[in-house]
mmCIF file of C-alpha atoms and ligand atoms in Angstrom:
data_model
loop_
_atom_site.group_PDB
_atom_site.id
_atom_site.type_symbol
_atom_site.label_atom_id
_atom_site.label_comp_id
_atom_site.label_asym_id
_atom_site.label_seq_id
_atom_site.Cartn_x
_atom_site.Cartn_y
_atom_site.Cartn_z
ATOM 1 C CA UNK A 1 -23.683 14.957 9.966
ATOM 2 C CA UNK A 2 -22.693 11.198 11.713
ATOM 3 C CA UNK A 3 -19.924 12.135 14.319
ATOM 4 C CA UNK A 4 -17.289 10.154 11.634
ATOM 5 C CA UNK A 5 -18.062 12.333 8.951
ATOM 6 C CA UNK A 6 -15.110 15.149 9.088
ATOM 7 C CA UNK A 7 -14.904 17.933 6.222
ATOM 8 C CA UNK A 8 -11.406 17.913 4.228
ATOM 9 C CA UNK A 9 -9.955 20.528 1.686
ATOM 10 C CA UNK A 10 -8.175 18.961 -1.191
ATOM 11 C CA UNK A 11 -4.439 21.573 -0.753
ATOM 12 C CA UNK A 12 -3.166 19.599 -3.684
ATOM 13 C CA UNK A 13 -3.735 17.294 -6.767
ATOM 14 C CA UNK A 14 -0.801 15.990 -8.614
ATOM 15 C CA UNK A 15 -0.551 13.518 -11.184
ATOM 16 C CA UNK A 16 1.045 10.444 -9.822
ATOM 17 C CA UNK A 17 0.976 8.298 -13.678
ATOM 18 C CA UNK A 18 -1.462 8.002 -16.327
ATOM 19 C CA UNK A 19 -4.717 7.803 -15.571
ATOM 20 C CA UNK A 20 -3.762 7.727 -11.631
ATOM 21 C CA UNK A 21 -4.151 11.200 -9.360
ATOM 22 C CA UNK A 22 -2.974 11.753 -5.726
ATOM 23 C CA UNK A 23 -5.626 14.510 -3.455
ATOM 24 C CA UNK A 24 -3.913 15.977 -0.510
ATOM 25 C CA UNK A 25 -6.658 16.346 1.567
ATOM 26 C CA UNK A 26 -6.360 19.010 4.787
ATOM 27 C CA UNK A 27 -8.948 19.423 7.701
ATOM 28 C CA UNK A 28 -11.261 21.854 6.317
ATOM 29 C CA UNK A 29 -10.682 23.622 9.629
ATOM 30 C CA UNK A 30 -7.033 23.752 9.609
ATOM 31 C CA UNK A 31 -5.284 21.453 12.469
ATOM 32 C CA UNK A 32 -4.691 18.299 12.787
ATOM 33 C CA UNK A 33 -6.863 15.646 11.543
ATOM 34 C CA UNK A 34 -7.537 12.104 13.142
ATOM 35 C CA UNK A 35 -5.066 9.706 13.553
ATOM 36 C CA UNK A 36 -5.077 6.625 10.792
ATOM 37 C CA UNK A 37 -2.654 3.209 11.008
ATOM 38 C CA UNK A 38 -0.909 1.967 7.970
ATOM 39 C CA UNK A 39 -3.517 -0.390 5.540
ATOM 40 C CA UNK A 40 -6.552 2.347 6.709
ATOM 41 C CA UNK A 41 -8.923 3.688 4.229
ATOM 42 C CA UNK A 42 -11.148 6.867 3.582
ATOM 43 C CA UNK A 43 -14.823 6.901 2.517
ATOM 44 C CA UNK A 44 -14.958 9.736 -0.025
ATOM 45 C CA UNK A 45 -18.303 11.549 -0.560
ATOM 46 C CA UNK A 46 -17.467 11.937 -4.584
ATOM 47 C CA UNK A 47 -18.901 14.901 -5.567
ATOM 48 C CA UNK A 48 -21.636 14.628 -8.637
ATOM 49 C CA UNK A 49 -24.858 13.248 -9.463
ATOM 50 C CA UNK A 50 -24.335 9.606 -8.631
ATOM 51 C CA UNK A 51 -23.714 10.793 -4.615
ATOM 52 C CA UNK A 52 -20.764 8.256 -4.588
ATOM 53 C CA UNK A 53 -19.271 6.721 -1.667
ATOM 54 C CA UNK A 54 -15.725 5.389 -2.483
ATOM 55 C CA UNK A 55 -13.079 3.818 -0.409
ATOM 56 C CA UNK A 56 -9.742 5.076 -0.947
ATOM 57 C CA UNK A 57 -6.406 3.672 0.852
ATOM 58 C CA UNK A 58 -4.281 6.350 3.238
ATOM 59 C CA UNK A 59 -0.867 5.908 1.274
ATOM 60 C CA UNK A 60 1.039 9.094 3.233
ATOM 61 C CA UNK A 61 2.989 7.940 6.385
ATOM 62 C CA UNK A 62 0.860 7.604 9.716
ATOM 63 C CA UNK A 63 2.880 9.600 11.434
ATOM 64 C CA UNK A 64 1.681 12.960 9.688
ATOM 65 C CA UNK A 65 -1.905 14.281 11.116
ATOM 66 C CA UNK A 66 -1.833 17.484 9.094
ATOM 67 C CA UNK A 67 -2.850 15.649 6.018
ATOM 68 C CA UNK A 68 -4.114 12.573 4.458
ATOM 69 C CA UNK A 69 -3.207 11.539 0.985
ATOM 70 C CA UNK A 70 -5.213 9.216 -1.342
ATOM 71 C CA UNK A 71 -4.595 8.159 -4.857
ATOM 72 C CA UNK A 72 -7.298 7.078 -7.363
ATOM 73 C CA UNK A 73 -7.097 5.315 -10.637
ATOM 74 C CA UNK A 74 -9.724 6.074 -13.327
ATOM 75 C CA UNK A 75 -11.082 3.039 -14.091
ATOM 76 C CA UNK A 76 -13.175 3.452 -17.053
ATOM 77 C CA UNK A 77 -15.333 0.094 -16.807
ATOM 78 C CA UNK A 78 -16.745 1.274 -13.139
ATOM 79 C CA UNK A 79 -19.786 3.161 -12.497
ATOM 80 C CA UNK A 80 -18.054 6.718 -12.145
ATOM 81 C CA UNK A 81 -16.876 7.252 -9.187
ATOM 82 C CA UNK A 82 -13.594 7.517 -9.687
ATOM 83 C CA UNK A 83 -13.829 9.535 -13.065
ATOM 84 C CA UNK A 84 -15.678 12.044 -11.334
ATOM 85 C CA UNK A 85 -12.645 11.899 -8.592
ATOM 86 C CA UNK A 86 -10.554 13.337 -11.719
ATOM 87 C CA UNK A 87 -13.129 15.623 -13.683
ATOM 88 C CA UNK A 88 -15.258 17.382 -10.604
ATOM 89 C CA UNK A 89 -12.670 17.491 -7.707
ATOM 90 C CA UNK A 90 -10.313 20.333 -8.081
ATOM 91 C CA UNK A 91 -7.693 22.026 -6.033
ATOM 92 C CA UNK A 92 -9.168 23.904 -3.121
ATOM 93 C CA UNK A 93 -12.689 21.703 -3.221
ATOM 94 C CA UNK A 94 -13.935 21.070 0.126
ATOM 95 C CA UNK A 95 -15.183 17.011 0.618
ATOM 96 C CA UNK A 96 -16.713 15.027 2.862
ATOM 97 C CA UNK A 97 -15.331 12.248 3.876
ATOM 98 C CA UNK A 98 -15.546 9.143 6.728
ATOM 99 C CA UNK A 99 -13.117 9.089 9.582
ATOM 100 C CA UNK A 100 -10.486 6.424 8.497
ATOM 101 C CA UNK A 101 -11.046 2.892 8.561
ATOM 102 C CA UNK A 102 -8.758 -0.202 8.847
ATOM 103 C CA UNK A 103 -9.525 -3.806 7.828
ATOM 104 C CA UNK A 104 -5.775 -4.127 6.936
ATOM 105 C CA UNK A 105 -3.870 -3.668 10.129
ATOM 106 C CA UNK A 106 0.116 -4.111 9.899
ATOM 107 C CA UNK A 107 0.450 -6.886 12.843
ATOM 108 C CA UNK A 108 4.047 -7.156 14.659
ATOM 109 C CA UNK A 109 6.528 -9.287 12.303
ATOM 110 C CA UNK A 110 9.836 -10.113 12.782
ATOM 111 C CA UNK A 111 10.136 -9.132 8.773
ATOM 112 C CA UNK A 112 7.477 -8.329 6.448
ATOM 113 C CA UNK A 113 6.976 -9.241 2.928
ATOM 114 C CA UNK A 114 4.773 -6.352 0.934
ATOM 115 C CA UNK A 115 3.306 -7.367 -2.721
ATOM 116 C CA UNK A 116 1.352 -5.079 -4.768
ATOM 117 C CA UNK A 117 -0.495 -5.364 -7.859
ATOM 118 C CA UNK A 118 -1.395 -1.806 -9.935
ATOM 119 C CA UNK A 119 -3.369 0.582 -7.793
ATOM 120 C CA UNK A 120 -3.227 -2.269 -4.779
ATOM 121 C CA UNK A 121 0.282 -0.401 -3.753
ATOM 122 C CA UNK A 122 -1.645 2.511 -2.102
ATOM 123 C CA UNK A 123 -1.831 0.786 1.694
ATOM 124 C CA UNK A 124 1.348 -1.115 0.959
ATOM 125 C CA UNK A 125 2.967 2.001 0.377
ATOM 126 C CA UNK A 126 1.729 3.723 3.605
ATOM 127 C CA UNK A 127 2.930 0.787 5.133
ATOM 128 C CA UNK A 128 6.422 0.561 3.579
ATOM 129 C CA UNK A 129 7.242 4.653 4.951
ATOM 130 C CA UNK A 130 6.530 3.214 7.997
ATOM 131 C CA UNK A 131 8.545 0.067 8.384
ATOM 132 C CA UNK A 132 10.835 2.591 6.758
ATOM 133 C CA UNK A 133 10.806 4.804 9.232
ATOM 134 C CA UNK A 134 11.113 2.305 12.122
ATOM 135 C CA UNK A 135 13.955 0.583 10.526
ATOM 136 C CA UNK A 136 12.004 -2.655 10.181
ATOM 137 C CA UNK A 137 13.124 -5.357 7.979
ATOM 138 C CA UNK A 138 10.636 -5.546 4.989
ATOM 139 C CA UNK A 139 10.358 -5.957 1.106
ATOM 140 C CA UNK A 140 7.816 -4.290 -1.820
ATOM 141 C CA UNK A 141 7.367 -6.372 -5.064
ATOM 142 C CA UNK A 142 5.513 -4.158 -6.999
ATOM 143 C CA UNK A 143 3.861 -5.596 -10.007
ATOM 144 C CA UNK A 144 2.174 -3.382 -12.773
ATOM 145 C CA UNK A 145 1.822 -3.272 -16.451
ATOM 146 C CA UNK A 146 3.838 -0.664 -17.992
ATOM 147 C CA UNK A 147 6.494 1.349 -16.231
ATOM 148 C CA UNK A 148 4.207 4.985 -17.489
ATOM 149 C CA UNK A 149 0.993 3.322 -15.566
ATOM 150 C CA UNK A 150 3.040 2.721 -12.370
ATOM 151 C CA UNK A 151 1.997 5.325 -9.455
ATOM 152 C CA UNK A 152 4.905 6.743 -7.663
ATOM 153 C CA UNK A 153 7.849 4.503 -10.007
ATOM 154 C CA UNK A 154 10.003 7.746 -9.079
ATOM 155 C CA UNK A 155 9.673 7.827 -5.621
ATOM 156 C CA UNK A 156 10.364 4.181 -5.319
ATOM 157 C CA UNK A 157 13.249 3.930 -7.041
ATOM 158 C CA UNK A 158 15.130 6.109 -5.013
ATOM 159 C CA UNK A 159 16.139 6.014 -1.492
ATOM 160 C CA UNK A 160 15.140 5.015 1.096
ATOM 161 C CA UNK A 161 13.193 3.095 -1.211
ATOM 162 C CA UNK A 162 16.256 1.478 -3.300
ATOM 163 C CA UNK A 163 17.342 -1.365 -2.188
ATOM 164 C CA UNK A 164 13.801 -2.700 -0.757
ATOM 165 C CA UNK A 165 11.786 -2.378 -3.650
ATOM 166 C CA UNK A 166 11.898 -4.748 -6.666
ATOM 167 C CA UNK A 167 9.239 -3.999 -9.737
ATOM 168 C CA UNK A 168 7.605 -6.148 -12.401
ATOM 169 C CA UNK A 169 6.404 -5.033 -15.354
ATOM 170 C CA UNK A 170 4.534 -7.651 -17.238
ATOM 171 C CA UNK A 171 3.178 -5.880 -20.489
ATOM 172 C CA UNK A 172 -0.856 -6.931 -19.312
ATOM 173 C CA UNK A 173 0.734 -10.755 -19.631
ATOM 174 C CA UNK A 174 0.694 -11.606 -16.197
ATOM 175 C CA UNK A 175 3.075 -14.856 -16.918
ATOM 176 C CA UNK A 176 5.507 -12.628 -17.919
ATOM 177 C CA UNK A 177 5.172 -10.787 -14.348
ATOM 178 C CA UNK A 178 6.881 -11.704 -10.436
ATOM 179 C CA UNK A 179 7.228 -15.743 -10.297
ATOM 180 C CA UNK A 180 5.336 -15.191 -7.506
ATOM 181 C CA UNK A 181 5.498 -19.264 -6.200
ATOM 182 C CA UNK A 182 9.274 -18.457 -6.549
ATOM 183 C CA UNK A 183 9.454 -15.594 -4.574
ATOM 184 C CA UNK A 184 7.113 -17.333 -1.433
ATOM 185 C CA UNK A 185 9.316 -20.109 -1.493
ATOM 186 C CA UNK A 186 11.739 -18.080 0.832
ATOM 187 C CA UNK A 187 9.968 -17.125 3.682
ATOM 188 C CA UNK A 188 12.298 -15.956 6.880
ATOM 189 C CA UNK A 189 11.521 -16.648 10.237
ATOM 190 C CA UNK A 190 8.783 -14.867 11.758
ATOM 191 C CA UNK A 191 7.424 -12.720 8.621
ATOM 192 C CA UNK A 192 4.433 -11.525 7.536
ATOM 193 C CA UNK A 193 3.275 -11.063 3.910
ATOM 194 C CA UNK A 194 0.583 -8.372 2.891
ATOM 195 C CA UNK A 195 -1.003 -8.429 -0.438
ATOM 196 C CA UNK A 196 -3.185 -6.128 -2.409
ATOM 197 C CA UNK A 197 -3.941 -6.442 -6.107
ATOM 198 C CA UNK A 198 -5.765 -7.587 -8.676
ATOM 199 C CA UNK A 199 -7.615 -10.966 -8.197
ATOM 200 C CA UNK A 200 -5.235 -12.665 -10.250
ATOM 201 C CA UNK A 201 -2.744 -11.823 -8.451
ATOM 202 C CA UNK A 202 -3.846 -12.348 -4.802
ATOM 203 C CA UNK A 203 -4.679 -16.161 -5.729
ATOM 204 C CA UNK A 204 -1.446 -16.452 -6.762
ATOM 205 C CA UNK A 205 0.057 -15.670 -3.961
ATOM 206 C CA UNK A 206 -2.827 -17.206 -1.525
ATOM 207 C CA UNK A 207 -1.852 -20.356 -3.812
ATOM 208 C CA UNK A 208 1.965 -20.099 -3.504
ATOM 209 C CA UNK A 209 1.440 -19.200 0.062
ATOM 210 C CA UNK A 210 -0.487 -22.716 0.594
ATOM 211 C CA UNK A 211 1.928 -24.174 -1.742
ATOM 212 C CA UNK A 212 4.914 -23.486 0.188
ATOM 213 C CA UNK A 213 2.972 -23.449 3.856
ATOM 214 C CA UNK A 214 2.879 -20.413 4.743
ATOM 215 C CA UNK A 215 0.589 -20.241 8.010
ATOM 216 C CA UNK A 216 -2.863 -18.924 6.960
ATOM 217 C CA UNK A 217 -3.070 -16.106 9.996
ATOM 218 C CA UNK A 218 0.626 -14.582 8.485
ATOM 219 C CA UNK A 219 -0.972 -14.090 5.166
ATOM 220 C CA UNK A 220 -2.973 -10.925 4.542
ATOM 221 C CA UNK A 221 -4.918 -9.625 1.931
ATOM 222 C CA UNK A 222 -6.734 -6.229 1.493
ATOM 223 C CA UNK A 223 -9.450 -6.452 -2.045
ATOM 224 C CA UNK A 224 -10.733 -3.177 -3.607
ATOM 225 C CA UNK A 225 -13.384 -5.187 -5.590
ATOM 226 C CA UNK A 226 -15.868 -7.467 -4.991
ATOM 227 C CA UNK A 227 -14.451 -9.826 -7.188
ATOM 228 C CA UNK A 228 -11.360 -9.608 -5.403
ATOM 229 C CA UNK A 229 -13.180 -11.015 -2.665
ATOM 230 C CA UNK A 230 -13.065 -14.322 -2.551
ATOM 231 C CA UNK A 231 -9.364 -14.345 -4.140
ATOM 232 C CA UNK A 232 -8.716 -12.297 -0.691
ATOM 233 C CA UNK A 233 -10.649 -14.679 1.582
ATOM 234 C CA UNK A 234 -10.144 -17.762 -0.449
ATOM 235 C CA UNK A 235 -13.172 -19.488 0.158
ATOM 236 C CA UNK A 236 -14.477 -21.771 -3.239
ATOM 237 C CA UNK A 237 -17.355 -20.421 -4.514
ATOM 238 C CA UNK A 238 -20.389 -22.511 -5.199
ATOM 239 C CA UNK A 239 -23.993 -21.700 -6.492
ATOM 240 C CA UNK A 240 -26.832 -21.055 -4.467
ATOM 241 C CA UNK A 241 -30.705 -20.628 -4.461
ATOM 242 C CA UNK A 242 -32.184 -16.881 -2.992
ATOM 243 C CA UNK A 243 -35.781 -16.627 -2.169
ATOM 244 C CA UNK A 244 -37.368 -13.070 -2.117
ATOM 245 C CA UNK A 245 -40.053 -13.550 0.687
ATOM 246 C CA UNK A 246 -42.690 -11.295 -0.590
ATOM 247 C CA UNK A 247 -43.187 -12.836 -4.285
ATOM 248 C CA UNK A 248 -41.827 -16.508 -3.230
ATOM 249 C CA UNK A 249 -39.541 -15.536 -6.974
ATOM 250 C CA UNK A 250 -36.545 -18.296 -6.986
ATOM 251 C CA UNK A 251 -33.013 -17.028 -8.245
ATOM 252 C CA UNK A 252 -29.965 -19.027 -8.872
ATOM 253 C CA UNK A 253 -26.575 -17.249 -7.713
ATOM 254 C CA UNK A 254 -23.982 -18.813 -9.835
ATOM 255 C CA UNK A 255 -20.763 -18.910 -8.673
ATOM 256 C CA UNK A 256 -18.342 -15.528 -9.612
ATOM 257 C CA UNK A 257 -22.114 -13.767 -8.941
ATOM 258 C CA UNK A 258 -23.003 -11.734 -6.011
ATOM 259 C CA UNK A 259 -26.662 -11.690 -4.895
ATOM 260 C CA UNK A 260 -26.962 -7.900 -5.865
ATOM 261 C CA UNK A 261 -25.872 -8.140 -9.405
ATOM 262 C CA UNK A 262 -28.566 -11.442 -9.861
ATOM 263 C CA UNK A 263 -31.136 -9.606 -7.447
ATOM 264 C CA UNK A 264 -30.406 -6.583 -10.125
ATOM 265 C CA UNK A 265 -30.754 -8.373 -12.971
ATOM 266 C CA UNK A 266 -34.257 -9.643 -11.861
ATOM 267 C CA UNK A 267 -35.366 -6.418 -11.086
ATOM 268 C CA UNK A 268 -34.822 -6.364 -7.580
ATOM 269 C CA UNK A 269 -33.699 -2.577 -6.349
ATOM 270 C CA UNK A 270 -30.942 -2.734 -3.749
ATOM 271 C CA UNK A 271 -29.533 0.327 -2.034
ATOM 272 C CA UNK A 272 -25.541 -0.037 -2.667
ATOM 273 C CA UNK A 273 -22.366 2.135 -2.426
ATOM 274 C CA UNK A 274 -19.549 0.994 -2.629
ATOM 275 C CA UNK A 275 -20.052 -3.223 -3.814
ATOM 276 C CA UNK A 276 -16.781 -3.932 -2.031
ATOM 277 C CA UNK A 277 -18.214 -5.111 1.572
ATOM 278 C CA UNK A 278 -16.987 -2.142 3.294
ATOM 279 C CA UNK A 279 -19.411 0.322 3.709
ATOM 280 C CA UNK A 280 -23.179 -1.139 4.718
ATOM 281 C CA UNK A 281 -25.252 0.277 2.388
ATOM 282 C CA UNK A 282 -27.056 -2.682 1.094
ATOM 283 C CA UNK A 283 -27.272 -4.439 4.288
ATOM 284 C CA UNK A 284 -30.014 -7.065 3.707
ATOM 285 C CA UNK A 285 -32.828 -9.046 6.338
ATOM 286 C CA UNK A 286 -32.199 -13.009 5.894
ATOM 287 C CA UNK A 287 -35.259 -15.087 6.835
ATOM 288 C CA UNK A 288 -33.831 -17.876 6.292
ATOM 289 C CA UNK A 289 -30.595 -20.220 5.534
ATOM 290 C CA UNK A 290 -26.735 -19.204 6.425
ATOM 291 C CA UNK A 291 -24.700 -16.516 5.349
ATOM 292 C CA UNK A 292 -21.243 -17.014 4.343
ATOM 293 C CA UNK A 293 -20.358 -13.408 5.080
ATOM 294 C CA UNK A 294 -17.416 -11.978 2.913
ATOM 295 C CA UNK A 295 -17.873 -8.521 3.831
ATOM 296 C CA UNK A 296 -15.477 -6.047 5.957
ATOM 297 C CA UNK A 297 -17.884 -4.195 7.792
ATOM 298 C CA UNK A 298 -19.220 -6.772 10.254
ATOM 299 C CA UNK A 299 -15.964 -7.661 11.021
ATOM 300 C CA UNK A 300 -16.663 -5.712 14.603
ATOM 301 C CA UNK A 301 -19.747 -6.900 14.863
ATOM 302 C CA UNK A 302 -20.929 -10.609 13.938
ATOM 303 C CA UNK A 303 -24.087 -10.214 12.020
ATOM 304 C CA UNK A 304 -25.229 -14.026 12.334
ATOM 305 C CA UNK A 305 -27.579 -15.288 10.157
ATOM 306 C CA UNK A 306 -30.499 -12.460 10.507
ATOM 307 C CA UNK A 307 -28.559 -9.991 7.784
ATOM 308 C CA UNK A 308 -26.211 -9.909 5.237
ATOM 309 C CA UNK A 309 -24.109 -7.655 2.727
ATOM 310 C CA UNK A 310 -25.886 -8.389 -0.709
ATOM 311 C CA UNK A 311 -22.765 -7.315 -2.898
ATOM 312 C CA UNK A 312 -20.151 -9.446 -1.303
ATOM 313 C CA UNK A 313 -21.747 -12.501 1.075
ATOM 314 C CA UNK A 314 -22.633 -15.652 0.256
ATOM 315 C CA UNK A 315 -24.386 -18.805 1.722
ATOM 316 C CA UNK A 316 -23.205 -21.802 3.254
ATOM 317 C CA UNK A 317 -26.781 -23.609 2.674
ATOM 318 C CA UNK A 318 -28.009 -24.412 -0.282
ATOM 319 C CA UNK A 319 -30.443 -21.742 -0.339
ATOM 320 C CA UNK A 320 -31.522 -18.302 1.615
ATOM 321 C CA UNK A 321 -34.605 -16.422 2.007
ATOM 322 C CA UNK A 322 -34.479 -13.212 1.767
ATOM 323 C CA UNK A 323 -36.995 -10.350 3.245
ATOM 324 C CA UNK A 324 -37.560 -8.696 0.363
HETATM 325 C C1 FAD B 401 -10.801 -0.731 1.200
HETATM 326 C C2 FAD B 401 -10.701 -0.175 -0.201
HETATM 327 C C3 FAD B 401 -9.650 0.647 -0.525
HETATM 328 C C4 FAD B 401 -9.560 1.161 -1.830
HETATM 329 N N1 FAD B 401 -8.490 1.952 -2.153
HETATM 330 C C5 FAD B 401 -8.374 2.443 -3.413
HETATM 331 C C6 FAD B 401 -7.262 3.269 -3.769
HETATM 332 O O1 FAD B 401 -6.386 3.558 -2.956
HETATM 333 N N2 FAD B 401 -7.217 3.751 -5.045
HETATM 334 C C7 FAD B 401 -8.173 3.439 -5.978
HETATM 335 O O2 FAD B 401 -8.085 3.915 -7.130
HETATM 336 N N3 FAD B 401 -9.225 2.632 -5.666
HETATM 337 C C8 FAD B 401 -9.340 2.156 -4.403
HETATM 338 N N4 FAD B 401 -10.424 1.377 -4.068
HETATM 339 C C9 FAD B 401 -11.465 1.155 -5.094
HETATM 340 C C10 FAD B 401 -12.423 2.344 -5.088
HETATM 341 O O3 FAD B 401 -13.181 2.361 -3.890
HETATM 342 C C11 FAD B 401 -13.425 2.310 -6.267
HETATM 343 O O4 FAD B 401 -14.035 1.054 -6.313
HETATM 344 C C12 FAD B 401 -12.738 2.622 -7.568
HETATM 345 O O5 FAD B 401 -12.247 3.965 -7.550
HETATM 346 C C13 FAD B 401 -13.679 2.462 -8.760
HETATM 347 O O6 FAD B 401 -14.826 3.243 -8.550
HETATM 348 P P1 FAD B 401 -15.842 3.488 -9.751
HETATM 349 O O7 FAD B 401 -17.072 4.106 -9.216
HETATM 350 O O8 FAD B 401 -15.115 4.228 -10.838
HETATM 351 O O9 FAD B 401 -16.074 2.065 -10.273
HETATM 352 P P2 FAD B 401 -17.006 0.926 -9.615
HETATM 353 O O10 FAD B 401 -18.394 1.135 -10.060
HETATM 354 O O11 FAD B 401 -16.757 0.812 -8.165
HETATM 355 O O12 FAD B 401 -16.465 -0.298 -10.412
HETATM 356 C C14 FAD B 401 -15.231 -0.947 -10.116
HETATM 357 C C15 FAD B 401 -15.193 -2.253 -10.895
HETATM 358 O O13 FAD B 401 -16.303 -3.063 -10.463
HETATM 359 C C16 FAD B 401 -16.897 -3.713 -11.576
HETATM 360 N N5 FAD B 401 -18.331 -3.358 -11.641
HETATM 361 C C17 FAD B 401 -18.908 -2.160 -11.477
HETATM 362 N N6 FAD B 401 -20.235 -2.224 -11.576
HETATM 363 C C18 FAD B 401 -20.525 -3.504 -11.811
HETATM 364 C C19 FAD B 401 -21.724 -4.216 -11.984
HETATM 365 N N7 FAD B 401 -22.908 -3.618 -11.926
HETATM 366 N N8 FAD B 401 -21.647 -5.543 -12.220
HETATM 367 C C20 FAD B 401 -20.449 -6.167 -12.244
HETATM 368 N N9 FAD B 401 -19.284 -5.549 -12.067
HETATM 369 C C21 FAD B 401 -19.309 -4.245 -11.840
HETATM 370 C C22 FAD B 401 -16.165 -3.280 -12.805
HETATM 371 O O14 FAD B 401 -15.264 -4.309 -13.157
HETATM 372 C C23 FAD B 401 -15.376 -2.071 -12.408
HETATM 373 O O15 FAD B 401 -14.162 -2.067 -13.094
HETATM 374 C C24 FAD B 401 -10.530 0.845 -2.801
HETATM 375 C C25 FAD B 401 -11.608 0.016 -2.446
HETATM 376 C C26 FAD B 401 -11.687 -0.497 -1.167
HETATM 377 C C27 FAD B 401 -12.830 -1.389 -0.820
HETATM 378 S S1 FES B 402 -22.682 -1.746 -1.151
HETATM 379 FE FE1 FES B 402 -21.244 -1.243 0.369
HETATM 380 S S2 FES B 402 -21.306 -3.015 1.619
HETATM 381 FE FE2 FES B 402 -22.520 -3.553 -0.040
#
């Protein structure tokens, strides 16, 4: 076992909305359990035959090492992951799971603004105990479709929780949602705004924030798919050329593509996890050309122009070779 790899007990499942279960995870060991920052995540080993690795968001306060807590939506288009989160994991299960992990770090802010799309509140919400508990001056918009789909509606509606959280339901009409140019209009002195969603709705608010000039570096954006991504880093997307080096085989990437799913569709076999940039799996040998990297897990470590992340990066030439 890698030294980040900790064994958890899961003391309690509870149903948080439809469709949408918390895990109360415990060291397997008893104890306390490694310290985690608001915006971290969790790489679950999801029990089953796929052998899934899935990020989930710490949503529980920071301050509490004798548990983490985690809360997955089903989502029934994916490749199983999270369904086997609700059919195979059961109270008392013991999992296996990667020390937490934070691309998302709440920075100092005089104020923070906190918008959350759906099952995007789950590092928003970790974050909101906190500024909670350190009497900091923030705000949640929480958007989502239907009041009955909305995980934890209850405990955000009361207090402490009252006064700082507004919610929009939108019916699935997203127009009908948060007037989210209106609400980045007001921006107070000093404040940060964290978003997690949907990809609709973090280019909204990367547009809004342009729109009404909010500084780039005071804008931040956590994406749970990798077509999220490039709403989160909002870079254009354009269409490329990808060479596989052993068969000299040409393959367009079309924009709104990632290399995997065209390498896929040809045929080519790529090792992946969890095709959200976060967890390395289908790192990838460039010969040739320059990588546009999108990912999260090179953040620590530049990767250059010798490898990239297959399910998320992209290239700023017009073509790449890879060694395949
Ligand atoms: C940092 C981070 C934190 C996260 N936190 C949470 C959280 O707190 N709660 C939560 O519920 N989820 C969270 N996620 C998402 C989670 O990791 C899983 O992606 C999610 O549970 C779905 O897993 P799955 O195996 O069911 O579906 P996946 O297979 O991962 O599919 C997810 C979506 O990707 C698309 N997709 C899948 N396969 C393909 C394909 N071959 N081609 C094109 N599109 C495809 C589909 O639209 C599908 O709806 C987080 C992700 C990241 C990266
Ligand atoms: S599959 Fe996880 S980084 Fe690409």
């Amino acid at each position: 076992m890698g030294n980040d790899i900790l064994r958890v007990r899961v003391a309690r499942i509870t149903r948080e909305a439809e469709d949408i279960l918390s895990y109360e995870l415990v060291a397997a060991e008893g104890g306390a359990l490694p310290a985690f920052e608001a915006g971290a995540h969790l790489e679950v080993r999801v029990p089953g035959p796929g052998d899934f690795l899935r990020a989930y968001s710490l949503c529980n306060d920071p301050e509490e090492t004798h548990r983490y807590v985690i809360t997955v939506s089903r989502d029934a288009k994916g490749r199983g992951g999270s369904s086997a989160m609700h059919e195979r994991v059961r109270e008392g299960d013991a999992l296996e799971v990667h020390a937490p992990r934070n691309n998302f770090p709440l920075l100092f802010a005089r104020s923070y603004m906190l918008v959350a799309g759906g099952i995007g509140i789950t590092p928003l919400l970790s974050m909101a105990r906190m500024l909670e508990r350190t009497g900091a001056n923030y705000s949640l918009h929480y958007c989502a479709r239907e009041p009955g789909r909305t995980a934890y509606r209850e405990l955000l509606s009361q207090a402490p929780f009252t006064e700082r959280v507004r919610f929009s339901f939108d019916g699935g009409d997203p127009s009908k949602g948060l007037d989210v140019k209106e609400l980045l209009a007001t921006r107070l002195p000093g404040a940060r705004l964290y978003c997690c969603g949907p990809a609709g709705l973090m280019k909204a608010v990367r547009d809004a924030a342009t729109l009404h000039r909010w500084p780039r570096e005071k804008v931040h954006f956590e994406s749970f798919t990798a077509e999220g991504t490039s709403a989160a880093t909002g870079r254009e997307e354009q269409g490329f050329e990808v060479t596989i080096r052993s068969t000299g085989q040409v393959l367009q990437v079309p924009a709104g593509q990632s290399v995997l799913n065209v390498l896929r569709r040809n045929g080519v076999r790529i090792p992946s996890d969890c095709e959200a940039g976060t967890c390395g799996t289908c790192v990838t040998r460039v010969c040739d050309g320059q990588v546009d990297h999108r990912d999260t897990f090179f953040q620590a470590e530049p990767a250059g122009d010798q490898r990239m992340l297959v399910c998320v990066s992209r290239a700023r030439s017009k073509k790449l070779v890879l060694d395949l």
